[in-house]
Short mmCIF file of C-alpha atoms (C1' of nucleotides) in Angstrom, two decimals:
data_model
loop_
_atom_site.label_atom_id
_atom_site.label_comp_id
_atom_site.label_asym_id
_atom_site.label_seq_id
_atom_site.Cartn_x
_atom_site.Cartn_y
_atom_site.Cartn_z
CA UNK X 1 39.28 0.26 68.52
CA UNK X 2 38.49 -3.39 68.79
CA UNK X 3 35.25 -3.38 66.78
CA UNK X 4 36.21 -5.58 63.88
CA UNK X 5 35.37 -3.15 61.09
CA UNK X 6 37.39 -0.31 62.54
CA UNK X 7 40.45 -2.45 62.88
CA UNK X 8 40.48 -3.49 59.24
CA UNK X 9 39.81 0.05 58.15
CA UNK X 10 42.66 1.32 60.27
CA UNK X 11 45.01 -1.26 58.82
CA UNK X 12 44.06 -0.38 55.28
CA UNK X 13 44.55 3.29 55.98
CA UNK X 14 47.89 2.56 57.60
CA UNK X 15 49.08 0.84 54.46
CA UNK X 16 47.85 3.69 52.32
CA UNK X 17 49.56 6.23 54.56
CA UNK X 18 52.86 4.37 54.37
CA UNK X 19 52.58 4.18 50.63
CA UNK X 20 52.03 7.92 50.43
CA UNK X 21 55.00 8.57 52.67
CA UNK X 22 57.31 6.11 50.98
CA UNK X 23 57.57 4.07 54.16
CA UNK X 24 57.40 0.30 54.31
CA UNK X 25 54.84 -1.41 56.50
CA UNK X 26 56.65 -4.71 56.83
CA UNK X 27 54.95 -7.82 58.21
CA UNK X 28 56.57 -7.27 61.60
CA UNK X 29 55.48 -3.65 61.82
CA UNK X 30 52.04 -4.52 60.63
CA UNK X 31 51.75 -7.24 63.22
CA UNK X 32 52.74 -4.89 66.05
CA UNK X 33 50.21 -2.39 64.77
CA UNK X 34 47.55 -5.09 64.82
CA UNK X 35 48.43 -5.95 68.40
CA UNK X 36 48.07 -2.31 69.41
CA UNK X 37 44.78 -1.96 67.58
CA UNK X 38 43.47 -5.14 69.19
CA UNK X 39 43.90 -3.72 72.67
CA UNK X 40 40.98 -2.01 74.34
CA UNK X 41 43.23 0.14 76.47
CA UNK X 42 46.71 1.55 75.96
CA UNK X 43 49.20 -1.27 75.94
CA UNK X 44 52.77 -1.38 77.21
CA UNK X 45 55.75 -2.36 75.10
CA UNK X 46 56.42 -5.49 77.12
CA UNK X 47 52.81 -6.61 76.90
CA UNK X 48 53.15 -6.30 73.14
CA UNK X 49 56.39 -8.21 73.31
CA UNK X 50 54.72 -11.08 75.18
CA UNK X 51 51.98 -11.31 72.57
CA UNK X 52 54.46 -11.01 69.75
CA UNK X 53 56.41 -13.95 71.13
CA UNK X 54 53.47 -16.24 70.44
CA UNK X 55 54.24 -16.05 66.74
CA UNK X 56 57.88 -14.91 66.91
CA UNK X 57 59.63 -16.74 69.72
CA UNK X 58 62.86 -14.86 69.11
CA UNK X 59 61.35 -11.43 69.66
CA UNK X 60 63.24 -9.22 72.10
CA UNK X 61 62.68 -5.70 73.41
CA UNK X 62 64.41 -4.04 70.45
CA UNK X 63 62.08 -5.91 68.13
CA UNK X 64 59.01 -4.23 69.52
CA UNK X 65 60.62 -0.87 70.20
CA UNK X 66 61.88 -0.63 66.66
CA UNK X 67 58.45 -1.37 65.31
CA UNK X 68 56.89 1.14 67.70
CA UNK X 69 59.40 3.79 66.67
CA UNK X 70 58.41 3.28 63.08
CA UNK X 71 54.71 3.43 63.87
CA UNK X 72 55.17 6.56 65.98
CA UNK X 73 57.23 8.23 63.26
CA UNK X 74 54.52 7.56 60.78
CA UNK X 75 51.68 8.66 63.00
CA UNK X 76 50.06 5.24 63.15
CA UNK X 77 50.25 4.97 66.92
CA UNK X 78 50.65 7.45 69.75
CA UNK X 79 52.42 7.12 73.06
CA UNK X 80 50.72 8.01 76.31
CA UNK X 81 53.49 9.54 78.35
CA UNK X 82 51.73 9.26 81.68
CA UNK X 83 51.18 5.56 81.19
CA UNK X 84 54.23 4.55 79.17
CA UNK X 85 51.82 2.84 76.87
CA UNK X 86 50.76 2.96 73.26
CA UNK X 87 47.48 3.30 71.38
CA UNK X 88 46.50 3.23 67.76
CA UNK X 89 45.86 6.58 66.17
CA UNK X 90 42.13 6.87 65.66
CA UNK X 91 42.17 10.08 63.72
CA UNK X 92 41.61 8.17 60.54
CA UNK X 93 43.11 9.80 57.52
CA UNK X 94 44.57 12.78 59.29
CA UNK X 95 47.47 12.56 56.90
CA UNK X 96 45.30 14.10 54.23
CA UNK X 97 45.28 17.36 56.09
CA UNK X 98 48.77 17.23 57.50
CA UNK X 99 51.97 16.61 55.68
CA UNK X 100 53.71 16.07 58.96
CA UNK X 101 52.89 13.08 61.07
CA UNK X 102 52.29 14.85 64.35
CA UNK X 103 48.79 16.17 64.00
CA UNK X 104 47.58 17.99 67.10
CA UNK X 105 45.54 15.78 69.40
CA UNK X 106 44.61 15.23 73.01
CA UNK X 107 43.78 12.25 75.15
CA UNK X 108 41.09 11.54 77.71
CA UNK X 109 42.28 8.79 80.04
CA UNK X 110 39.81 7.15 82.41
CA UNK X 111 41.35 6.24 85.73
CA UNK X 112 38.61 3.75 86.44
CA UNK X 113 38.37 1.64 83.32
CA UNK X 114 41.59 2.61 81.61
CA UNK X 115 39.86 3.45 78.35
CA UNK X 116 41.54 6.18 76.40
CA UNK X 117 39.93 8.44 73.82
CA UNK X 118 41.80 10.53 71.32
CA UNK X 119 40.20 13.86 70.53
CA UNK X 120 41.15 16.78 68.34
CA UNK X 121 39.79 19.88 70.00
CA UNK X 122 40.62 22.98 68.03
CA UNK X 123 39.97 25.33 70.92
CA UNK X 124 42.61 23.50 72.95
CA UNK X 125 45.00 23.49 70.02
CA UNK X 126 44.54 27.19 69.42
CA UNK X 127 44.89 28.10 73.07
CA UNK X 128 48.16 26.19 73.22
CA UNK X 129 49.42 27.78 70.02
CA UNK X 130 48.57 31.20 71.39
CA UNK X 131 50.24 30.53 74.74
CA UNK X 132 53.41 29.39 73.01
CA UNK X 133 53.42 32.35 70.68
CA UNK X 134 52.96 34.73 73.57
CA UNK X 135 56.07 33.25 75.19
CA UNK X 136 58.06 33.59 71.99
CA UNK X 137 58.24 29.82 71.90
CA UNK X 138 58.34 27.88 68.62
CA UNK X 139 55.99 24.97 69.20
CA UNK X 140 57.00 21.64 67.74
CA UNK X 141 54.62 19.30 69.50
CA UNK X 142 52.23 19.42 72.43
CA UNK X 143 51.35 16.55 74.74
CA UNK X 144 47.89 16.87 76.28
CA UNK X 145 46.74 14.04 78.52
CA UNK X 146 43.58 14.59 80.49
CA UNK X 147 42.99 12.21 83.35
CA UNK X 148 39.71 11.66 85.11
CA UNK X 149 36.58 9.54 84.89
CA UNK X 150 34.83 8.76 81.64
CA UNK X 151 31.10 9.21 81.09
CA UNK X 152 30.42 5.49 81.24
CA UNK X 153 32.20 5.02 84.57
CA UNK X 154 30.48 8.10 85.98
CA UNK X 155 27.11 6.56 85.16
CA UNK X 156 28.00 3.31 86.90
CA UNK B 1 64.97 28.75 89.37
CA UNK B 2 68.63 28.93 90.19
CA UNK B 3 68.83 32.67 90.86
CA UNK B 4 69.72 32.71 94.53
CA UNK B 5 66.91 34.88 95.76
CA UNK B 6 64.23 32.77 94.12
CA UNK B 7 65.57 29.63 95.62
CA UNK B 8 65.40 30.91 99.18
CA UNK B 9 61.96 32.34 98.59
CA UNK B 10 60.75 29.04 97.20
CA UNK B 11 62.10 27.17 100.20
CA UNK B 12 60.43 29.51 102.64
CA UNK B 13 57.15 29.22 100.80
CA UNK B 14 57.51 25.45 100.76
CA UNK B 15 57.82 25.39 104.50
CA UNK B 16 54.84 27.68 104.88
CA UNK B 17 52.77 25.52 102.53
CA UNK B 18 53.63 22.37 104.45
CA UNK B 19 52.70 24.05 107.70
CA UNK B 20 49.33 25.05 106.27
CA UNK B 21 48.72 21.54 105.03
CA UNK B 22 49.88 19.83 108.18
CA UNK B 23 52.67 18.10 106.28
CA UNK B 24 56.23 17.79 107.53
CA UNK B 25 59.10 19.08 105.44
CA UNK B 26 61.79 16.92 107.01
CA UNK B 27 65.50 17.59 106.46
CA UNK B 28 65.66 14.87 103.82
CA UNK B 29 62.65 16.18 101.90
CA UNK B 30 63.93 19.70 102.15
CA UNK B 31 67.31 18.64 100.84
CA UNK B 32 65.79 16.88 97.84
CA UNK B 33 63.71 19.97 97.15
CA UNK B 34 66.87 22.08 97.28
CA UNK B 35 68.55 19.77 94.80
CA UNK B 36 65.61 20.11 92.42
CA UNK B 37 65.54 23.87 92.79
CA UNK B 38 69.28 24.08 92.18
CA UNK B 39 68.93 22.47 88.77
CA UNK B 40 68.60 24.67 85.73
CA UNK B 41 66.72 22.04 83.81
CA UNK B 42 64.43 19.21 84.86
CA UNK B 43 66.40 16.60 86.73
CA UNK B 44 66.01 12.83 86.85
CA UNK B 45 65.51 10.84 90.03
CA UNK B 46 68.84 9.08 89.70
CA UNK B 47 70.71 12.32 89.12
CA UNK B 48 69.17 13.55 92.35
CA UNK B 49 70.20 10.32 94.00
CA UNK B 50 73.81 10.79 92.94
CA UNK B 51 73.90 14.27 94.37
CA UNK B 52 72.14 13.17 97.51
CA UNK B 53 74.79 10.53 98.08
CA UNK B 54 77.41 13.23 98.58
CA UNK B 55 75.89 14.00 101.95
CA UNK B 56 74.01 10.75 102.55
CA UNK B 57 76.12 7.83 101.42
CA UNK B 58 73.40 5.33 102.29
CA UNK B 59 70.80 6.88 100.00
CA UNK B 60 69.04 4.45 97.69
CA UNK B 61 66.35 4.78 95.03
CA UNK B 62 63.47 4.59 97.51
CA UNK B 63 65.06 7.42 99.46
CA UNK B 64 64.72 9.85 96.62
CA UNK B 65 61.45 8.49 95.27
CA UNK B 66 59.78 8.77 98.64
CA UNK B 67 60.92 12.34 98.99
CA UNK B 68 59.75 13.12 95.47
CA UNK B 69 56.37 11.53 96.16
CA UNK B 70 55.97 13.78 99.14
CA UNK B 71 56.99 16.87 97.22
CA UNK B 72 54.66 15.97 94.34
CA UNK B 73 51.77 15.34 96.73
CA UNK B 74 52.28 18.72 98.26
CA UNK B 75 52.65 20.56 94.99
CA UNK B 76 56.24 21.59 95.62
CA UNK B 77 57.60 19.89 92.54
CA UNK B 78 56.11 18.69 89.27
CA UNK B 79 57.01 15.75 87.09
CA UNK B 80 57.62 16.13 83.39
CA UNK B 81 56.17 12.98 81.93
CA UNK B 82 57.90 13.27 78.58
CA UNK B 83 61.29 13.53 80.25
CA UNK B 84 60.81 11.41 83.36
CA UNK B 85 62.27 14.32 85.23
CA UNK B 86 61.29 16.71 87.96
CA UNK B 87 61.21 20.48 88.40
CA UNK B 88 60.39 22.80 91.24
CA UNK B 89 56.96 24.37 91.15
CA UNK B 90 57.44 28.01 90.31
CA UNK B 91 53.87 29.07 90.75
CA UNK B 92 54.73 30.66 94.04
CA UNK B 93 51.93 30.58 96.54
CA UNK B 94 49.40 28.87 94.35
CA UNK B 95 48.19 27.11 97.46
CA UNK B 96 46.48 30.32 98.52
CA UNK B 97 44.02 29.95 95.69
CA UNK B 98 43.76 26.18 95.61
CA UNK B 99 43.02 23.88 98.47
CA UNK B 100 44.10 20.96 96.37
CA UNK B 101 47.70 20.56 95.37
CA UNK B 102 47.20 20.06 91.66
CA UNK B 103 46.77 23.56 90.33
CA UNK B 104 46.34 23.68 86.58
CA UNK B 105 49.57 24.42 84.78
CA UNK B 106 51.45 23.81 81.56
CA UNK B 107 55.08 23.41 80.59
CA UNK B 108 57.17 24.81 77.79
CA UNK B 109 60.13 22.52 77.18
CA UNK B 110 62.99 23.69 74.99
CA UNK B 111 64.49 20.90 72.93
CA UNK B 112 67.67 22.85 72.40
CA UNK B 113 68.71 24.02 75.85
CA UNK B 114 66.47 21.83 77.98
CA UNK B 115 65.11 24.77 79.93
CA UNK B 116 61.56 24.29 81.10
CA UNK B 117 59.09 27.02 81.96
CA UNK B 118 55.93 26.51 83.93
CA UNK B 119 53.01 28.65 82.84
CA UNK B 120 49.40 28.96 83.93
CA UNK B 121 47.42 29.91 80.88
CA UNK B 122 43.76 30.25 81.66
CA UNK B 123 42.67 30.01 78.04
CA UNK B 124 44.35 26.60 77.83
CA UNK B 125 42.86 25.53 81.14
CA UNK B 126 39.38 26.60 80.09
CA UNK B 127 39.61 24.99 76.68
CA UNK B 128 40.60 21.72 78.31
CA UNK B 129 37.82 21.97 80.88
CA UNK B 130 35.34 22.61 78.11
CA UNK B 131 36.61 19.73 75.98
CA UNK B 132 36.34 17.34 78.91
CA UNK B 133 32.87 18.57 79.82
CA UNK B 134 31.70 18.14 76.25
CA UNK B 135 32.82 14.51 76.37
CA UNK B 136 31.00 13.93 79.67
CA UNK B 137 34.38 13.38 81.25
CA UNK B 138 35.11 14.35 84.86
CA UNK B 139 38.52 15.93 84.74
CA UNK B 140 40.88 15.20 87.59
CA UNK B 141 44.16 16.46 86.21
CA UNK B 142 45.55 17.52 82.86
CA UNK B 143 49.13 17.14 81.68
CA UNK B 144 50.17 19.73 79.12
CA UNK B 145 53.76 19.61 77.91
CA UNK B 146 54.65 21.82 74.99
CA UNK B 147 57.90 20.99 73.22
CA UNK B 148 59.75 23.28 70.89
CA UNK B 149 62.39 25.98 70.89
CA UNK B 150 62.51 28.74 73.47
CA UNK B 151 62.84 32.41 72.58
CA UNK B 152 66.46 32.57 73.64
CA UNK B 153 67.51 29.61 71.50
CA UNK B 154 65.54 30.98 68.57
CA UNK B 155 67.53 34.21 68.78
CA UNK B 156 70.82 32.33 68.82
"C1'" DG Z 1 55.14 0.26 129.51
"C1'" DG Z 2 52.49 -0.86 125.24
"C1'" DG Z 3 50.58 0.61 121.02
"C1'" DT Z 4 50.26 3.42 117.00
"C1'" DT Z 5 51.91 6.32 113.46
"C1'" DG Z 6 55.13 8.43 110.30
"C1'" DA Z 7 59.81 8.61 108.44
"C1'" DT Z 8 63.94 6.43 107.07
"C1'" DG Z 9 67.46 2.56 106.11
"C1'" DA Z 10 68.60 -1.22 103.25
"C1'" DT Z 11 68.19 -4.98 99.91
"C1'" DA Z 12 66.12 -6.80 96.13
"C1'" DT Z 13 63.44 -6.70 92.08
"C1'" DA Z 14 60.29 -4.98 88.51
"C1'" DA Z 15 59.24 -2.25 84.46
"C1'" DT Z 16 60.70 0.53 80.68
"C1'" DA Z 17 64.02 1.58 77.10
"C1'" DT Z 18 68.44 1.69 74.44
"C1'" DC Z 19 73.04 0.17 72.55
"C1'" DC Z 20 75.75 -2.77 69.77
"C1'" DC Z 21 77.16 -5.91 66.35
"C1'" DA Z 22 76.06 -9.25 63.01
"C1'" DA Z 23 73.24 -11.36 59.33
"C1'" DG Z 24 70.05 -11.25 55.54
"C1'" DG Z 25 67.61 -9.09 51.73
"C1'" DT Z 26 66.96 -5.79 47.95
"C1'" DG Z 27 68.08 -2.79 44.55
"C1'" DC Z 28 71.44 -0.17 42.09
"C1'" DC Z 29 75.37 0.61 39.52
"C1'" DG Z 30 79.63 -0.42 37.34
"C1'" DC N 1 78.02 -11.03 37.28
"C1'" DG N 2 80.20 -8.69 41.42
"C1'" DG N 3 80.33 -5.20 44.67
"C1'" DC N 4 78.18 -1.76 47.31
"C1'" DA N 5 74.71 0.94 49.81
"C1'" DC N 6 70.67 0.79 52.27
"C1'" DC N 7 67.12 -0.93 55.17
"C1'" DT N 8 65.34 -4.43 58.14
"C1'" DT N 9 65.71 -7.92 61.49
"C1'" DG N 10 68.02 -11.15 65.01
"C1'" DG N 11 69.96 -11.53 69.34
"C1'" DG N 12 72.38 -10.39 73.49
"C1'" DA N 13 73.68 -7.19 76.82
"C1'" DT N 14 72.94 -3.17 79.31
"C1'" DA N 15 71.02 1.31 80.78
"C1'" DT N 16 67.39 3.87 82.97
"C1'" DT N 17 63.38 4.52 85.74
"C1'" DA N 18 60.46 2.92 89.48
"C1'" DT N 19 58.50 -0.26 93.19
"C1'" DA N 20 58.12 -4.00 96.73
"C1'" DT N 21 59.38 -5.57 101.05
"C1'" DC N 22 60.99 -5.86 105.58
"C1'" DA N 23 63.41 -3.76 109.37
"C1'" DT N 24 64.45 0.16 112.39
"C1'" DC N 25 63.77 4.24 114.91
"C1'" DA N 26 61.73 8.25 116.95
"C1'" DA N 27 57.65 10.77 118.46
"C1'" DC N 28 53.48 10.71 120.40
"C1'" DC N 29 49.38 9.08 122.93
"C1'" DC N 30 47.11 6.54 126.44
#
DNA sequence: GGGTTGATGATATAATATCCCAAGGTGCCG
DNA sequence: CGGCACCTTGGGATATTATATCATCAACCC
């Protein structure tokens, strides 16, 4: 995120995805999405709320949580459970391949710089599917959050 | 958990593990561990606190969080990030194979009955290791939480 | 005794998330 | 037009999860 071009692309794709799904990307929701996309690292709900207040003084926790719920539902952002923070979905256009909004994905979270990378590793996905199947477990969604040190911080 | 024999075994192994590690399983820590082991499903910190108060009226949030921190450090319990809840580690004796306390593991969480199963699937572990390596990422710890419906609830 | 360390007690506060009710807007249908 | 259903937002209160801080106490070492 954060390189200008990507942000605009992501926003355009978000609007297209909502259109396809019959969902409405209202100004408020779009603004929260912009705030998430503008963050380098995962961003907490209350940090979003603070920034939102600059243009909407009346904003309260439910304001941002409702918008986040919508964005999560529609696969436009993801939540990092270990951090209680949110990131934009960078798997541009995944909706083409998936009717459902929860495409399989994993995160690499750097403990040093906080940067978070979304990946879609099919070997991981398959191994998890297989493990669930072996346990007779019907998988709905898998959370994979890998913590460590990113390549850039290792170099430094 | 929760079948009598397992509980006692787990407690004995916990004491042995602490001994090996030079850590002290004090009465308080042991009691919190018992409370976690006695729960069928993952249990929240404040639920533990309520139960703890029965025998320790003065207990406060830090009381239980400090005990949980110790138990997490020593690999005796795990935290489920999606649920903000805690379970006993059922990988009995993993400390024999791992000097460090964070042995690789995954969870299967049933949305219907809440039951949570810890598994250690080497294919998943390897796939994650490989994905991290490919990204030049030094893995410290991976959180894998698989949500869905367990075999028993599927049958019903 | 004096000093250090580790564990606990106790109060307060921070950070994250949800509930509830009301108000406005939009479209649909009679 | 009027009424109704639906979705979205406003706004306040509250619930839930987690940490900060300072004091106390016991064990141990020298």
